[in-house]
Tab-separated table of N, CA, C and O in Angstrom:
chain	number	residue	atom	x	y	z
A	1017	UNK	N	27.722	-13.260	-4.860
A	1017	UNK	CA	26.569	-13.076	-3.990
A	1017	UNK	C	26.733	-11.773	-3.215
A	1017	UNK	O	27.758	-11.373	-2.663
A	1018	UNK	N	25.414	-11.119	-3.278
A	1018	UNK	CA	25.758	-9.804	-2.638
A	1018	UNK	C	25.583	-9.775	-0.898
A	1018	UNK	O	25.113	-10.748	-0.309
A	1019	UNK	N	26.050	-8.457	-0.133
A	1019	UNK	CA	26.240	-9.276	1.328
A	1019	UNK	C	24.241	-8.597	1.655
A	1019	UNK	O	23.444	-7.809	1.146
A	1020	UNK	N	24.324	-9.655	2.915
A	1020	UNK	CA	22.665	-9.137	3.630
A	1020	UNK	C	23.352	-8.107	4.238
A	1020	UNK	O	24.466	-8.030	4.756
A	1021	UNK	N	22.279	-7.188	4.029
A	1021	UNK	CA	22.254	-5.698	4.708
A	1021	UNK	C	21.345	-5.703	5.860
A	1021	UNK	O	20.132	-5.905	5.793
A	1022	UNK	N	22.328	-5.357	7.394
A	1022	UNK	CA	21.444	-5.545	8.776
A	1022	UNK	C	20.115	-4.269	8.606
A	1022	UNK	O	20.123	-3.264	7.895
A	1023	UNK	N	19.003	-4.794	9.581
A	1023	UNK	CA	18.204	-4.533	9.673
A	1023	UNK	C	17.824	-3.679	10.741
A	1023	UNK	O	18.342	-3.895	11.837
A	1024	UNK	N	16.966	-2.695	10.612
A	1024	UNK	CA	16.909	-1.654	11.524
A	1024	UNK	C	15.135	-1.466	12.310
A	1024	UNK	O	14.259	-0.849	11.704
A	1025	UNK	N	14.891	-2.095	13.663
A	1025	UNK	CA	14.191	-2.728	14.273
A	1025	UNK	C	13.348	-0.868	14.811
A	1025	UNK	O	13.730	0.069	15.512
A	1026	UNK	N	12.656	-1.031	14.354
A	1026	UNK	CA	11.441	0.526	14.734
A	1026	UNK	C	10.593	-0.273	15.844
A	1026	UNK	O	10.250	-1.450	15.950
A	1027	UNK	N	10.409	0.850	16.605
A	1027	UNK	CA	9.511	0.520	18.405
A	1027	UNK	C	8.099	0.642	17.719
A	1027	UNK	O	7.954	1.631	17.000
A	1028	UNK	N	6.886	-0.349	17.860
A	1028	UNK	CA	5.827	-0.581	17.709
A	1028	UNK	C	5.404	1.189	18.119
A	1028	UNK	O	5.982	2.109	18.698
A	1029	UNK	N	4.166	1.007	17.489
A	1029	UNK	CA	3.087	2.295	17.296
A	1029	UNK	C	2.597	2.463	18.497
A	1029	UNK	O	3.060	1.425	18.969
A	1030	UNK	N	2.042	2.928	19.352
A	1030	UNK	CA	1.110	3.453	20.588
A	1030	UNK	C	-0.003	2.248	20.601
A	1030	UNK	O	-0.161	1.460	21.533
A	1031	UNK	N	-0.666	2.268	19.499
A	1031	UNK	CA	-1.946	1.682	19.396
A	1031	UNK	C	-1.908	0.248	18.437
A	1031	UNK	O	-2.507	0.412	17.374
A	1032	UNK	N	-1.573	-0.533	18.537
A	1032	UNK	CA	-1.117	-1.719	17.379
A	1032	UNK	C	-2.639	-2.309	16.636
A	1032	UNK	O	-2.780	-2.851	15.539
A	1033	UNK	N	-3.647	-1.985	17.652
A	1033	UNK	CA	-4.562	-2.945	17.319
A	1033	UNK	C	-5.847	-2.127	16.598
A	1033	UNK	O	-6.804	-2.684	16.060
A	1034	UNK	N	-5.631	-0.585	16.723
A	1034	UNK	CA	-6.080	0.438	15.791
A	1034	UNK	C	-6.295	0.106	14.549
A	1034	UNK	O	-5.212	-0.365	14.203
A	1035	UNK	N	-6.982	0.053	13.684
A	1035	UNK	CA	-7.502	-0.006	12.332
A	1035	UNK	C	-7.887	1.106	11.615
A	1035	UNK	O	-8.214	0.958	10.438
A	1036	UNK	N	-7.907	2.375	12.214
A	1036	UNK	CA	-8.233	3.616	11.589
A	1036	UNK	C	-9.872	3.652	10.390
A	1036	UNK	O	-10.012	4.086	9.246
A	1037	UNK	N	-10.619	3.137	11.128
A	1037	UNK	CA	-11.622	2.920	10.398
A	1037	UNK	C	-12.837	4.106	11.144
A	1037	UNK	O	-13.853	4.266	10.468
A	1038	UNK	N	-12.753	4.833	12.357
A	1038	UNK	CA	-13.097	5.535	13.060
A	1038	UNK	C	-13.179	6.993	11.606
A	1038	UNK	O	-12.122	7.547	11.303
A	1039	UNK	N	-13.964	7.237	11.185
A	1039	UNK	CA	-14.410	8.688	9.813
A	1039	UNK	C	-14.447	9.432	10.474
A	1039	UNK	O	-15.306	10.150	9.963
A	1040	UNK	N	-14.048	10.053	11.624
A	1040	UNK	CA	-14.232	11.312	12.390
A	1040	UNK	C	-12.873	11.374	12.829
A	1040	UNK	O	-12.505	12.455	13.287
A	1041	UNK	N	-12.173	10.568	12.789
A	1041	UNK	CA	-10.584	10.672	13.163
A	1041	UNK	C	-9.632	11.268	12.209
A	1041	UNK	O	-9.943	11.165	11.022
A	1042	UNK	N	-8.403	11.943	12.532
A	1042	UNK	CA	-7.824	12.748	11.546
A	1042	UNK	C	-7.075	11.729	10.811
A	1042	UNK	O	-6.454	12.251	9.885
A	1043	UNK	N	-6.897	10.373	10.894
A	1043	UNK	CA	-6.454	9.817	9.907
A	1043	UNK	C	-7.040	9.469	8.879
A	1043	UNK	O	-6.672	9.387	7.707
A	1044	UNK	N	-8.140	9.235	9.472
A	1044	UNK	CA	-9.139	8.630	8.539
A	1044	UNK	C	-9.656	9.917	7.405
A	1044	UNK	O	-9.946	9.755	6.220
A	1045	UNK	N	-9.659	11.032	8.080
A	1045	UNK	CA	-10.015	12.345	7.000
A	1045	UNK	C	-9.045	12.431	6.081
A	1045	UNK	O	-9.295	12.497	4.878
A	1046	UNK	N	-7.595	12.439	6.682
A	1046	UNK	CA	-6.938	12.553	5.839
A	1046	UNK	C	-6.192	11.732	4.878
A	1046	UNK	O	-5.357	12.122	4.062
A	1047	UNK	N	-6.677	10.354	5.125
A	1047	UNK	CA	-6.587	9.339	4.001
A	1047	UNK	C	-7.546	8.605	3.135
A	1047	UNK	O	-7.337	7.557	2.525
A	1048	UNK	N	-9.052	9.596	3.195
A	1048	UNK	CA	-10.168	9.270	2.781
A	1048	UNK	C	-10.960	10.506	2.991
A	1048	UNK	O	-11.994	10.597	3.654
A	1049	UNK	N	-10.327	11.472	2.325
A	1049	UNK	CA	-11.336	12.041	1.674
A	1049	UNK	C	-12.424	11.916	0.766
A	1049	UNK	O	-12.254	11.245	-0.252
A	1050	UNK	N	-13.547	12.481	0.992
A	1050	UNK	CA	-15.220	11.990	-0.078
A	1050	UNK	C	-14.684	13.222	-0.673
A	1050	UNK	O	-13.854	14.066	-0.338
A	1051	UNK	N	-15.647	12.970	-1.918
A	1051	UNK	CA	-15.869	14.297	-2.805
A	1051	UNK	C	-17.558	14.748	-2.596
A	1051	UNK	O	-18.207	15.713	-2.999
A	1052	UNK	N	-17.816	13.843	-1.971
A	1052	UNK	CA	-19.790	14.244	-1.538
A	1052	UNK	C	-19.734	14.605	-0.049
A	1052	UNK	O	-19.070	13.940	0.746
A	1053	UNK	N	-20.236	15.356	0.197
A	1053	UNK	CA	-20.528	15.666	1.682
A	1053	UNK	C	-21.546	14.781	2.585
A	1053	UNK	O	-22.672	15.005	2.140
A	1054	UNK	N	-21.585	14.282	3.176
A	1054	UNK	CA	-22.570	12.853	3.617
A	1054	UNK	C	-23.272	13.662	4.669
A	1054	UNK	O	-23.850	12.961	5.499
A	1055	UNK	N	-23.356	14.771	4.820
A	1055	UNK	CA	-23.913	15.528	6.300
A	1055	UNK	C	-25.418	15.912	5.606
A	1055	UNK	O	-26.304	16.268	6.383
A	1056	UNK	N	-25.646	15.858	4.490
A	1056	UNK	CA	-27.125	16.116	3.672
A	1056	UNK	C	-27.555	15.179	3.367
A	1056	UNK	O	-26.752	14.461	2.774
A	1057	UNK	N	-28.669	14.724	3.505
A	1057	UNK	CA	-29.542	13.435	2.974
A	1057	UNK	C	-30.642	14.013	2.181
A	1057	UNK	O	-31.667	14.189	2.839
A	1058	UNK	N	-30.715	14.446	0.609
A	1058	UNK	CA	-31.269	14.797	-0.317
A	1058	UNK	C	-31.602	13.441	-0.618
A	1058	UNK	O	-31.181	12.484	0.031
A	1059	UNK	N	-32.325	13.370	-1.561
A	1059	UNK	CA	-32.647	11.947	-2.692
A	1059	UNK	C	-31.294	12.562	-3.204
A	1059	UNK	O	-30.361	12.362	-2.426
A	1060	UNK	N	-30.983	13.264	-4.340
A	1060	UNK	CA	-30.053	13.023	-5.032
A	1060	UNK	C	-28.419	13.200	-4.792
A	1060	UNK	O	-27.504	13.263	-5.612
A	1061	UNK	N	-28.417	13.261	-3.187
A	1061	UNK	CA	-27.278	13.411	-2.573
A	1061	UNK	C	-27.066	11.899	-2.406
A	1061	UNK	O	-26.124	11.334	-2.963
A	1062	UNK	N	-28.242	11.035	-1.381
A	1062	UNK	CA	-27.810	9.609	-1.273
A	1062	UNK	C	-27.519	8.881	-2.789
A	1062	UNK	O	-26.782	7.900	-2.883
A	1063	UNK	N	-28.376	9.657	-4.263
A	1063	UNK	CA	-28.007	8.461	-5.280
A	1063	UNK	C	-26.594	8.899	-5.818
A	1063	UNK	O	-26.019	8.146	-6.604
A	1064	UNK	N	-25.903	10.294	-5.361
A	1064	UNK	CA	-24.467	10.289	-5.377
A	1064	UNK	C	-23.515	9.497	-4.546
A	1064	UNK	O	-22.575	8.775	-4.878
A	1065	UNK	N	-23.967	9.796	-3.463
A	1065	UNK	CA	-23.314	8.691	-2.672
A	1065	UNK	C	-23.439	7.384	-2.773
A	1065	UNK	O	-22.548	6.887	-2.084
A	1066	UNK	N	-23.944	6.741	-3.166
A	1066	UNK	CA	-24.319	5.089	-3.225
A	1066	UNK	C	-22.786	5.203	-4.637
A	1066	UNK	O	-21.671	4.695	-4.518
A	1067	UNK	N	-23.348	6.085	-5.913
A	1067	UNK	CA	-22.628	5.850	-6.946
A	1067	UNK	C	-20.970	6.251	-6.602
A	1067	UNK	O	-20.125	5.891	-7.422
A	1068	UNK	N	-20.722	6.687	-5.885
A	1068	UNK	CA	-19.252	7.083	-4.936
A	1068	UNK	C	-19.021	6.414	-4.633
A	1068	UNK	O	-17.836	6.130	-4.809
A	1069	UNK	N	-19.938	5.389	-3.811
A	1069	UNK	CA	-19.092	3.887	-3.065
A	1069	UNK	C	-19.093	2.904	-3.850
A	1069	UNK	O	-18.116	2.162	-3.941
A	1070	UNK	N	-20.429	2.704	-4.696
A	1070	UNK	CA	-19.677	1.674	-5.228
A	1070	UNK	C	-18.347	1.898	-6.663
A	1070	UNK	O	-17.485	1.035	-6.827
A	1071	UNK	N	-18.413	3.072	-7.491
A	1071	UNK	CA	-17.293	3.087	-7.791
A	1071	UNK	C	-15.708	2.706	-7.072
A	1071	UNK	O	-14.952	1.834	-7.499
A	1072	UNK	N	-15.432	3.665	-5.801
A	1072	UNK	CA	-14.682	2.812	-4.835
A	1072	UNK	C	-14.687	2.054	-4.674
A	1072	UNK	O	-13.540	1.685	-4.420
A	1073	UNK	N	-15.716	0.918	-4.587
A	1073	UNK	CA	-15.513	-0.387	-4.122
A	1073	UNK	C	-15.063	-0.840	-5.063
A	1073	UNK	O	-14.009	-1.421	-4.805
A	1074	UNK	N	-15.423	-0.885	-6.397
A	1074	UNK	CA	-14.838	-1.137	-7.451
A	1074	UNK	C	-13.386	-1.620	-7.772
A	1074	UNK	O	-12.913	-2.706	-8.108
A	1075	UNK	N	-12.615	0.236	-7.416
A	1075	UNK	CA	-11.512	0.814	-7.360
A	1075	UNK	C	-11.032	-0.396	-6.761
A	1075	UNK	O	-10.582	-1.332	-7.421
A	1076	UNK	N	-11.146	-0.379	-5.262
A	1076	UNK	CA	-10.540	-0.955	-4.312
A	1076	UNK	C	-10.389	-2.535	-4.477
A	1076	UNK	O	-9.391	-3.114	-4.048
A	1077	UNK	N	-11.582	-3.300	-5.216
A	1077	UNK	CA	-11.604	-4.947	-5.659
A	1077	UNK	C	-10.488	-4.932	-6.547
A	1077	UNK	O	-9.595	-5.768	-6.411
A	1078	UNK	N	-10.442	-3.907	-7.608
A	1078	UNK	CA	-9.414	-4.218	-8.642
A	1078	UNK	C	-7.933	-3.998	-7.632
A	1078	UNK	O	-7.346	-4.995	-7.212
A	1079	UNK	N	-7.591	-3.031	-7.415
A	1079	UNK	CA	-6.632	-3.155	-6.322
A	1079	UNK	C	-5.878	-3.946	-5.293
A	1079	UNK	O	-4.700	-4.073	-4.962
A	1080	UNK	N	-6.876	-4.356	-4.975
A	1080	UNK	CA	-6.699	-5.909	-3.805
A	1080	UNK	C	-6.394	-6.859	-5.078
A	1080	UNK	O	-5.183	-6.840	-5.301
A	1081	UNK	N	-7.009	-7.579	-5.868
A	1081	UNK	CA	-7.010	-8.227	-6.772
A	1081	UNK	C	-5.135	-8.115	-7.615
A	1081	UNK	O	-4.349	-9.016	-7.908
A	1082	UNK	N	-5.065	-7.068	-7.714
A	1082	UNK	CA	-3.695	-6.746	-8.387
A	1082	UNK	C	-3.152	-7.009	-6.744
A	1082	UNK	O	-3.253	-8.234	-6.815
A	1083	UNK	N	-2.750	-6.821	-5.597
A	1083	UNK	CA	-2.082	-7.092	-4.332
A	1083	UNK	C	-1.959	-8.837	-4.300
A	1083	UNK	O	-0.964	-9.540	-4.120
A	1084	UNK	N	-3.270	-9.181	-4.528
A	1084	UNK	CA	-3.160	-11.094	-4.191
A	1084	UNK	C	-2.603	-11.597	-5.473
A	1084	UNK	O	-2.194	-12.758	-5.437
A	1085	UNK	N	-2.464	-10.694	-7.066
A	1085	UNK	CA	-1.475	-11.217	-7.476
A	1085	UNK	C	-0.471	-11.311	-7.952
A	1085	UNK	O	0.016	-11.998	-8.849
A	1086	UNK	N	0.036	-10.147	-6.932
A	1086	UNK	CA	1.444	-10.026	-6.885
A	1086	UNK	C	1.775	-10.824	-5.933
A	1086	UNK	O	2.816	-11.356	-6.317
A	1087	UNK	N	1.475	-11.263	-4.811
A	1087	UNK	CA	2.152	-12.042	-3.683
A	1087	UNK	C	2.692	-13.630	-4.253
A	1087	UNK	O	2.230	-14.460	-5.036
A	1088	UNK	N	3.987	-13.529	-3.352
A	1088	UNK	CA	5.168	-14.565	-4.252
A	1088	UNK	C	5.197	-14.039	-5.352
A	1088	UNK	O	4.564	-14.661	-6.205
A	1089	UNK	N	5.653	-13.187	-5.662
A	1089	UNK	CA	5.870	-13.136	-7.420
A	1089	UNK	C	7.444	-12.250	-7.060
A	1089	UNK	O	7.749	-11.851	-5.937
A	1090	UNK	N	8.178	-12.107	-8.143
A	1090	UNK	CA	9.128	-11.085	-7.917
A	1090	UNK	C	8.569	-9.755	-8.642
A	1090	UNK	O	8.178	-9.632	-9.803
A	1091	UNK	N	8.650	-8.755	-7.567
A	1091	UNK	CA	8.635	-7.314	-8.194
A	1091	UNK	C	9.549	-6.233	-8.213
A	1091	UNK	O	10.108	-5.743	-7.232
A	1092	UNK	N	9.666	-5.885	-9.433
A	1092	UNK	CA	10.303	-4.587	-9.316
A	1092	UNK	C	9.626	-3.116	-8.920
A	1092	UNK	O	8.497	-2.862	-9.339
A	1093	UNK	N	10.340	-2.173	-8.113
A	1093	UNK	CA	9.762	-1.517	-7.855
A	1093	UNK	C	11.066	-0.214	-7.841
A	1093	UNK	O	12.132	-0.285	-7.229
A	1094	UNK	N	10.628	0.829	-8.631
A	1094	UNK	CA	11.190	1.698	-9.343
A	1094	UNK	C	10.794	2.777	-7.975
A	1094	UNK	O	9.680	2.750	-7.453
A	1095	UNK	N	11.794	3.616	-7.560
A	1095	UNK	CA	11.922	4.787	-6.631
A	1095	UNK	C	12.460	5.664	-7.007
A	1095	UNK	O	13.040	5.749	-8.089
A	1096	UNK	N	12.342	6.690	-5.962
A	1096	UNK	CA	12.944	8.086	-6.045
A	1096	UNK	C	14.570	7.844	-6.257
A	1096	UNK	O	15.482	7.146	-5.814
A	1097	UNK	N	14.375	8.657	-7.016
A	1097	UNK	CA	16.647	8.890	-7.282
A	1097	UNK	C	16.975	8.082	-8.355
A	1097	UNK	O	18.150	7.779	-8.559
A	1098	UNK	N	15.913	7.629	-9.195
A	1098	UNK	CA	15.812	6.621	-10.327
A	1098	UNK	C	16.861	5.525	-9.516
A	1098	UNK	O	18.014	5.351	-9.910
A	1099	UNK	N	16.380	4.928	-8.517
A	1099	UNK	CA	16.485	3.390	-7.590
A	1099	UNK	C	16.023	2.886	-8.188
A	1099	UNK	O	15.137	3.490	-8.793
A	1100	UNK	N	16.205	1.521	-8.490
A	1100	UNK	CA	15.943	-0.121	-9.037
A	1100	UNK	C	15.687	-1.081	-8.080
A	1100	UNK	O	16.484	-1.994	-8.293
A	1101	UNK	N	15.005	-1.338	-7.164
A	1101	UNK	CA	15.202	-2.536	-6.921
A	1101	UNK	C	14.042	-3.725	-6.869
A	1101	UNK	O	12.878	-3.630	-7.260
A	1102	UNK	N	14.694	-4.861	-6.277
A	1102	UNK	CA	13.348	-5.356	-6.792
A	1102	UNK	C	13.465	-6.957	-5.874
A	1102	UNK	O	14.565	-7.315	-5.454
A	1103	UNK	N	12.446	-7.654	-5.688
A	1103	UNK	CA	12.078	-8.238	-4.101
A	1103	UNK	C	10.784	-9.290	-4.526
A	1103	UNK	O	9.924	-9.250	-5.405
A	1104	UNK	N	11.088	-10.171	-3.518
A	1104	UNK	CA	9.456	-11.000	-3.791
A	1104	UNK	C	8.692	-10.576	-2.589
A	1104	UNK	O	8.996	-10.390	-1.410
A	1105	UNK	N	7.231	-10.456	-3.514
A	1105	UNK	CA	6.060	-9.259	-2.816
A	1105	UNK	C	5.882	-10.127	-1.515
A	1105	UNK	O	6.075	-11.337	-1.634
A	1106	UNK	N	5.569	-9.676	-0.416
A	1106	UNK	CA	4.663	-10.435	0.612
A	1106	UNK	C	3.440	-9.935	0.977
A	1106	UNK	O	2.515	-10.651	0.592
A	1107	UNK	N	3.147	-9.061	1.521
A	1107	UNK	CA	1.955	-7.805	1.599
A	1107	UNK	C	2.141	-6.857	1.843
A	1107	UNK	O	3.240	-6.332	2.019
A	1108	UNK	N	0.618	-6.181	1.951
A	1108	UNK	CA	0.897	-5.096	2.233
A	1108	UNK	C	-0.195	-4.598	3.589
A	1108	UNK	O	-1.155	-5.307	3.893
A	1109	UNK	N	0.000	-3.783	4.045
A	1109	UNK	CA	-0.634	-3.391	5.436
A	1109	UNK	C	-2.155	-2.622	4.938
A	1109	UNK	O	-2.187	-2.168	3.794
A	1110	UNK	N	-3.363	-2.498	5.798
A	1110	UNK	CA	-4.712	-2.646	5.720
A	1110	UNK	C	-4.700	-1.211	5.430
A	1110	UNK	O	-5.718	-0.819	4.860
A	1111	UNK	N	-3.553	-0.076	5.747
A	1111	UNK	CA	-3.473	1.466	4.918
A	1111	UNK	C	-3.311	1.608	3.786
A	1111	UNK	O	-3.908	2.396	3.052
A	1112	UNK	N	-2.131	0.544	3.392
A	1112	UNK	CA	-1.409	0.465	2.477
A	1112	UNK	C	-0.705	1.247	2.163
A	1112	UNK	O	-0.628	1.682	1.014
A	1113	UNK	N	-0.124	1.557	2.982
A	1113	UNK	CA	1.160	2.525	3.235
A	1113	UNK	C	2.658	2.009	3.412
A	1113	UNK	O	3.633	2.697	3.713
A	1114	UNK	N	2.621	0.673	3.161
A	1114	UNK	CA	3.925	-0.288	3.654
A	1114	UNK	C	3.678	-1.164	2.717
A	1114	UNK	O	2.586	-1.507	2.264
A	1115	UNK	N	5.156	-1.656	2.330
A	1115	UNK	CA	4.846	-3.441	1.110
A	1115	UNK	C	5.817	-4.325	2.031
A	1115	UNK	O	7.009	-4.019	2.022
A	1116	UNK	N	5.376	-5.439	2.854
A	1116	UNK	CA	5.923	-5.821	3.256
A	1116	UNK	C	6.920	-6.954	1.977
A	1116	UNK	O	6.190	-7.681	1.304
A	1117	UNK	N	8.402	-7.060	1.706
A	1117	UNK	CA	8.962	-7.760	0.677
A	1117	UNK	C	9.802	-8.680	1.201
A	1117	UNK	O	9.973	-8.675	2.420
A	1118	UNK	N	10.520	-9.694	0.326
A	1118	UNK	CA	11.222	-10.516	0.995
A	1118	UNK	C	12.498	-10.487	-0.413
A	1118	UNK	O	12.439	-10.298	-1.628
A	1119	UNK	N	13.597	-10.791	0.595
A	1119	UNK	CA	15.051	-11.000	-0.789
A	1119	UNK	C	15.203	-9.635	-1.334
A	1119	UNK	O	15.103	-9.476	-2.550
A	1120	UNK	N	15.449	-8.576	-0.506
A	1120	UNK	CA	14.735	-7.403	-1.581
A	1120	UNK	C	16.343	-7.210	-2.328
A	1120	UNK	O	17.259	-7.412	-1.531
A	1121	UNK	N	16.673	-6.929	-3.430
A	1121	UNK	CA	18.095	-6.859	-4.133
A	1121	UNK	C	18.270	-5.088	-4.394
A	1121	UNK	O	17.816	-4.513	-5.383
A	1122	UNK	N	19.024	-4.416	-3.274
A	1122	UNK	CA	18.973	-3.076	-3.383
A	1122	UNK	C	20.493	-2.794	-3.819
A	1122	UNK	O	21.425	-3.501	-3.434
A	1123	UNK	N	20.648	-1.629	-4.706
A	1123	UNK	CA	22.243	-1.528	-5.071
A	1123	UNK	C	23.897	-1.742	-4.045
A	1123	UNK	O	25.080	-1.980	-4.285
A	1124	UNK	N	23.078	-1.494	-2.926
A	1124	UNK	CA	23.992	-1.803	-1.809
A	1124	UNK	C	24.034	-3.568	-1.368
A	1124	UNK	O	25.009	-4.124	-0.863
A	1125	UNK	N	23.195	-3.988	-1.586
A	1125	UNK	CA	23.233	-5.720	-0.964
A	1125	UNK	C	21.992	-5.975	-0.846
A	1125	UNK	O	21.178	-5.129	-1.214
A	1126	UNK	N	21.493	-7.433	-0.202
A	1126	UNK	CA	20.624	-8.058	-0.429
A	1126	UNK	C	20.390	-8.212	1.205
A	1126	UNK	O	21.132	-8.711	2.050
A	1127	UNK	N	18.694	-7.414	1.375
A	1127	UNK	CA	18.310	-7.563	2.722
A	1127	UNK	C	17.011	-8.737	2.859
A	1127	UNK	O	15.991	-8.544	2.196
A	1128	UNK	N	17.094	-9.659	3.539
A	1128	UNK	CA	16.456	-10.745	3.620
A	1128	UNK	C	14.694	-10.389	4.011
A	1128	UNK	O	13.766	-10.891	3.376
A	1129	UNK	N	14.563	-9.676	4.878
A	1129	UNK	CA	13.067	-9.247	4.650
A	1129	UNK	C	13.204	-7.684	4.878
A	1129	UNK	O	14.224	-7.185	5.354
A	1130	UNK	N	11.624	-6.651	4.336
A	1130	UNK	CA	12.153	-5.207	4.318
A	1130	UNK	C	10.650	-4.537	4.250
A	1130	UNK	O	9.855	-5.168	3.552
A	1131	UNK	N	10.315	-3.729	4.677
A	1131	UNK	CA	8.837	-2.755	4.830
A	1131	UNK	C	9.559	-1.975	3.751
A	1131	UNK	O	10.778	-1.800	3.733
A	1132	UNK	N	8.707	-1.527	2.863
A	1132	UNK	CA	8.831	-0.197	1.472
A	1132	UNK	C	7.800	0.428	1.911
A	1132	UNK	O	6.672	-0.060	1.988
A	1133	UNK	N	8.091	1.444	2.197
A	1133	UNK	CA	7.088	2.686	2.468
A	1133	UNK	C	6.764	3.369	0.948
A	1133	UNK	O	7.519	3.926	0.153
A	1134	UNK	N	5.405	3.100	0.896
A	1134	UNK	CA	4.367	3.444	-0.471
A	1134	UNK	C	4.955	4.735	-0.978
A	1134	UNK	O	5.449	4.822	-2.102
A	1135	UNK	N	4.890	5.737	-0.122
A	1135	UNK	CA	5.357	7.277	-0.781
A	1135	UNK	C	6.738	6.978	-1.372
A	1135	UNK	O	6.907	7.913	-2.154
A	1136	UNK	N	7.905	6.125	-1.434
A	1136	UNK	CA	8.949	5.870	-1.577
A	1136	UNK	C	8.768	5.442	-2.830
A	1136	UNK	O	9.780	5.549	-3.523
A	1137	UNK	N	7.533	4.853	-3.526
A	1137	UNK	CA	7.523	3.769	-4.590
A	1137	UNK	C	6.995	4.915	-5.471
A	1137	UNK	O	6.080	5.648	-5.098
A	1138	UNK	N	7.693	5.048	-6.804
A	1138	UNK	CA	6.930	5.978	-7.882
A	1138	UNK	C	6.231	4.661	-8.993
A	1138	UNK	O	5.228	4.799	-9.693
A	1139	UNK	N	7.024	3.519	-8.895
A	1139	UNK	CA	5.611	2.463	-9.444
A	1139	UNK	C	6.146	1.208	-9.049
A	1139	UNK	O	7.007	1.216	-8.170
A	1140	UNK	N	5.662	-0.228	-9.716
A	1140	UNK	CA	6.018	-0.875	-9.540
A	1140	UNK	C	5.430	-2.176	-10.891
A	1140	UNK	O	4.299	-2.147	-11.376
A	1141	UNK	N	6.279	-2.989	-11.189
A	1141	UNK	CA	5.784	-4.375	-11.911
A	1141	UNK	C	6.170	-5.616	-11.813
A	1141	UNK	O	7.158	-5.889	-11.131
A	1142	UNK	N	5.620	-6.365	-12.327
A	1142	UNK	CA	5.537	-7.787	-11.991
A	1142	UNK	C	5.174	-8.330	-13.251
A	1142	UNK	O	4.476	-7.734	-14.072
A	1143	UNK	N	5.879	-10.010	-13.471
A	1143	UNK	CA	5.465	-11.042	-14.556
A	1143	UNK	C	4.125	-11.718	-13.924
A	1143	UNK	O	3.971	-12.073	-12.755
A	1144	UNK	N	3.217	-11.804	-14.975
A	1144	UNK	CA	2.360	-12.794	-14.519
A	1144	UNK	C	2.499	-13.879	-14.676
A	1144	UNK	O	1.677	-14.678	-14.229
């Protein structure tokens, strides 16, 4: 059995209850960029835009859909430095910038729960 690896406790954010849903905020620009400019209301600017969102929405159902079914499942998730490891999914945060995991089995030992920061992950899979 490999040993649990202690855990390293980060001081909450400024704003916890923030959702970054505010489109004029620099997070929100810079994690949602359009490819249409929404500041023109043409006819054929809004029937681009309608076809922009709902493609996204699309995007985003299949996405969520693959998130609810990975949860409880074991995943592997392949990283930088050709890392292996691999964890049962729990979620993930409303950016999706974090996987929250549980049991995660990293070459050093086995940490009982663990945040994976998304940029860290070059992919990831799962059994259905």
């Amino acid at each position: 059995m490999r040993p649990h690896v202690s855990v390293l406790r980060l001081p909450r954010g400024p704003d916890p209850n923030g959702r970054g849903f505010d489109p004029n905020s620099p997070r929100f620009i810079a994690l949602c960029p359009t490819t249409i400019s929404a500041s023109t209301e043409t006819g054929t600017d809004s029937v681009q835009i309608r076809e922009e969102q709902r493609a996204r929405s699309v995007l985003r159902e299949s996405f969520l859909r693959t998130l609810i079914a990975m949860t409880n499942k074991q995943v592997q998730f392949h990283m930088y430095e050709r890392v292996k490891v691999e964890a049962k999914f729990g979620a993930s945060d409303i950016d999706v910038l974090n996987f929250q995991v549980s049991e995660l089995h990293t070459p050093i030992g086995v940490q009982k729960e663990a945040l994976l920061r998304c940029q860290d992950v070059i992919s990831y899979s799962f059994d259905l």
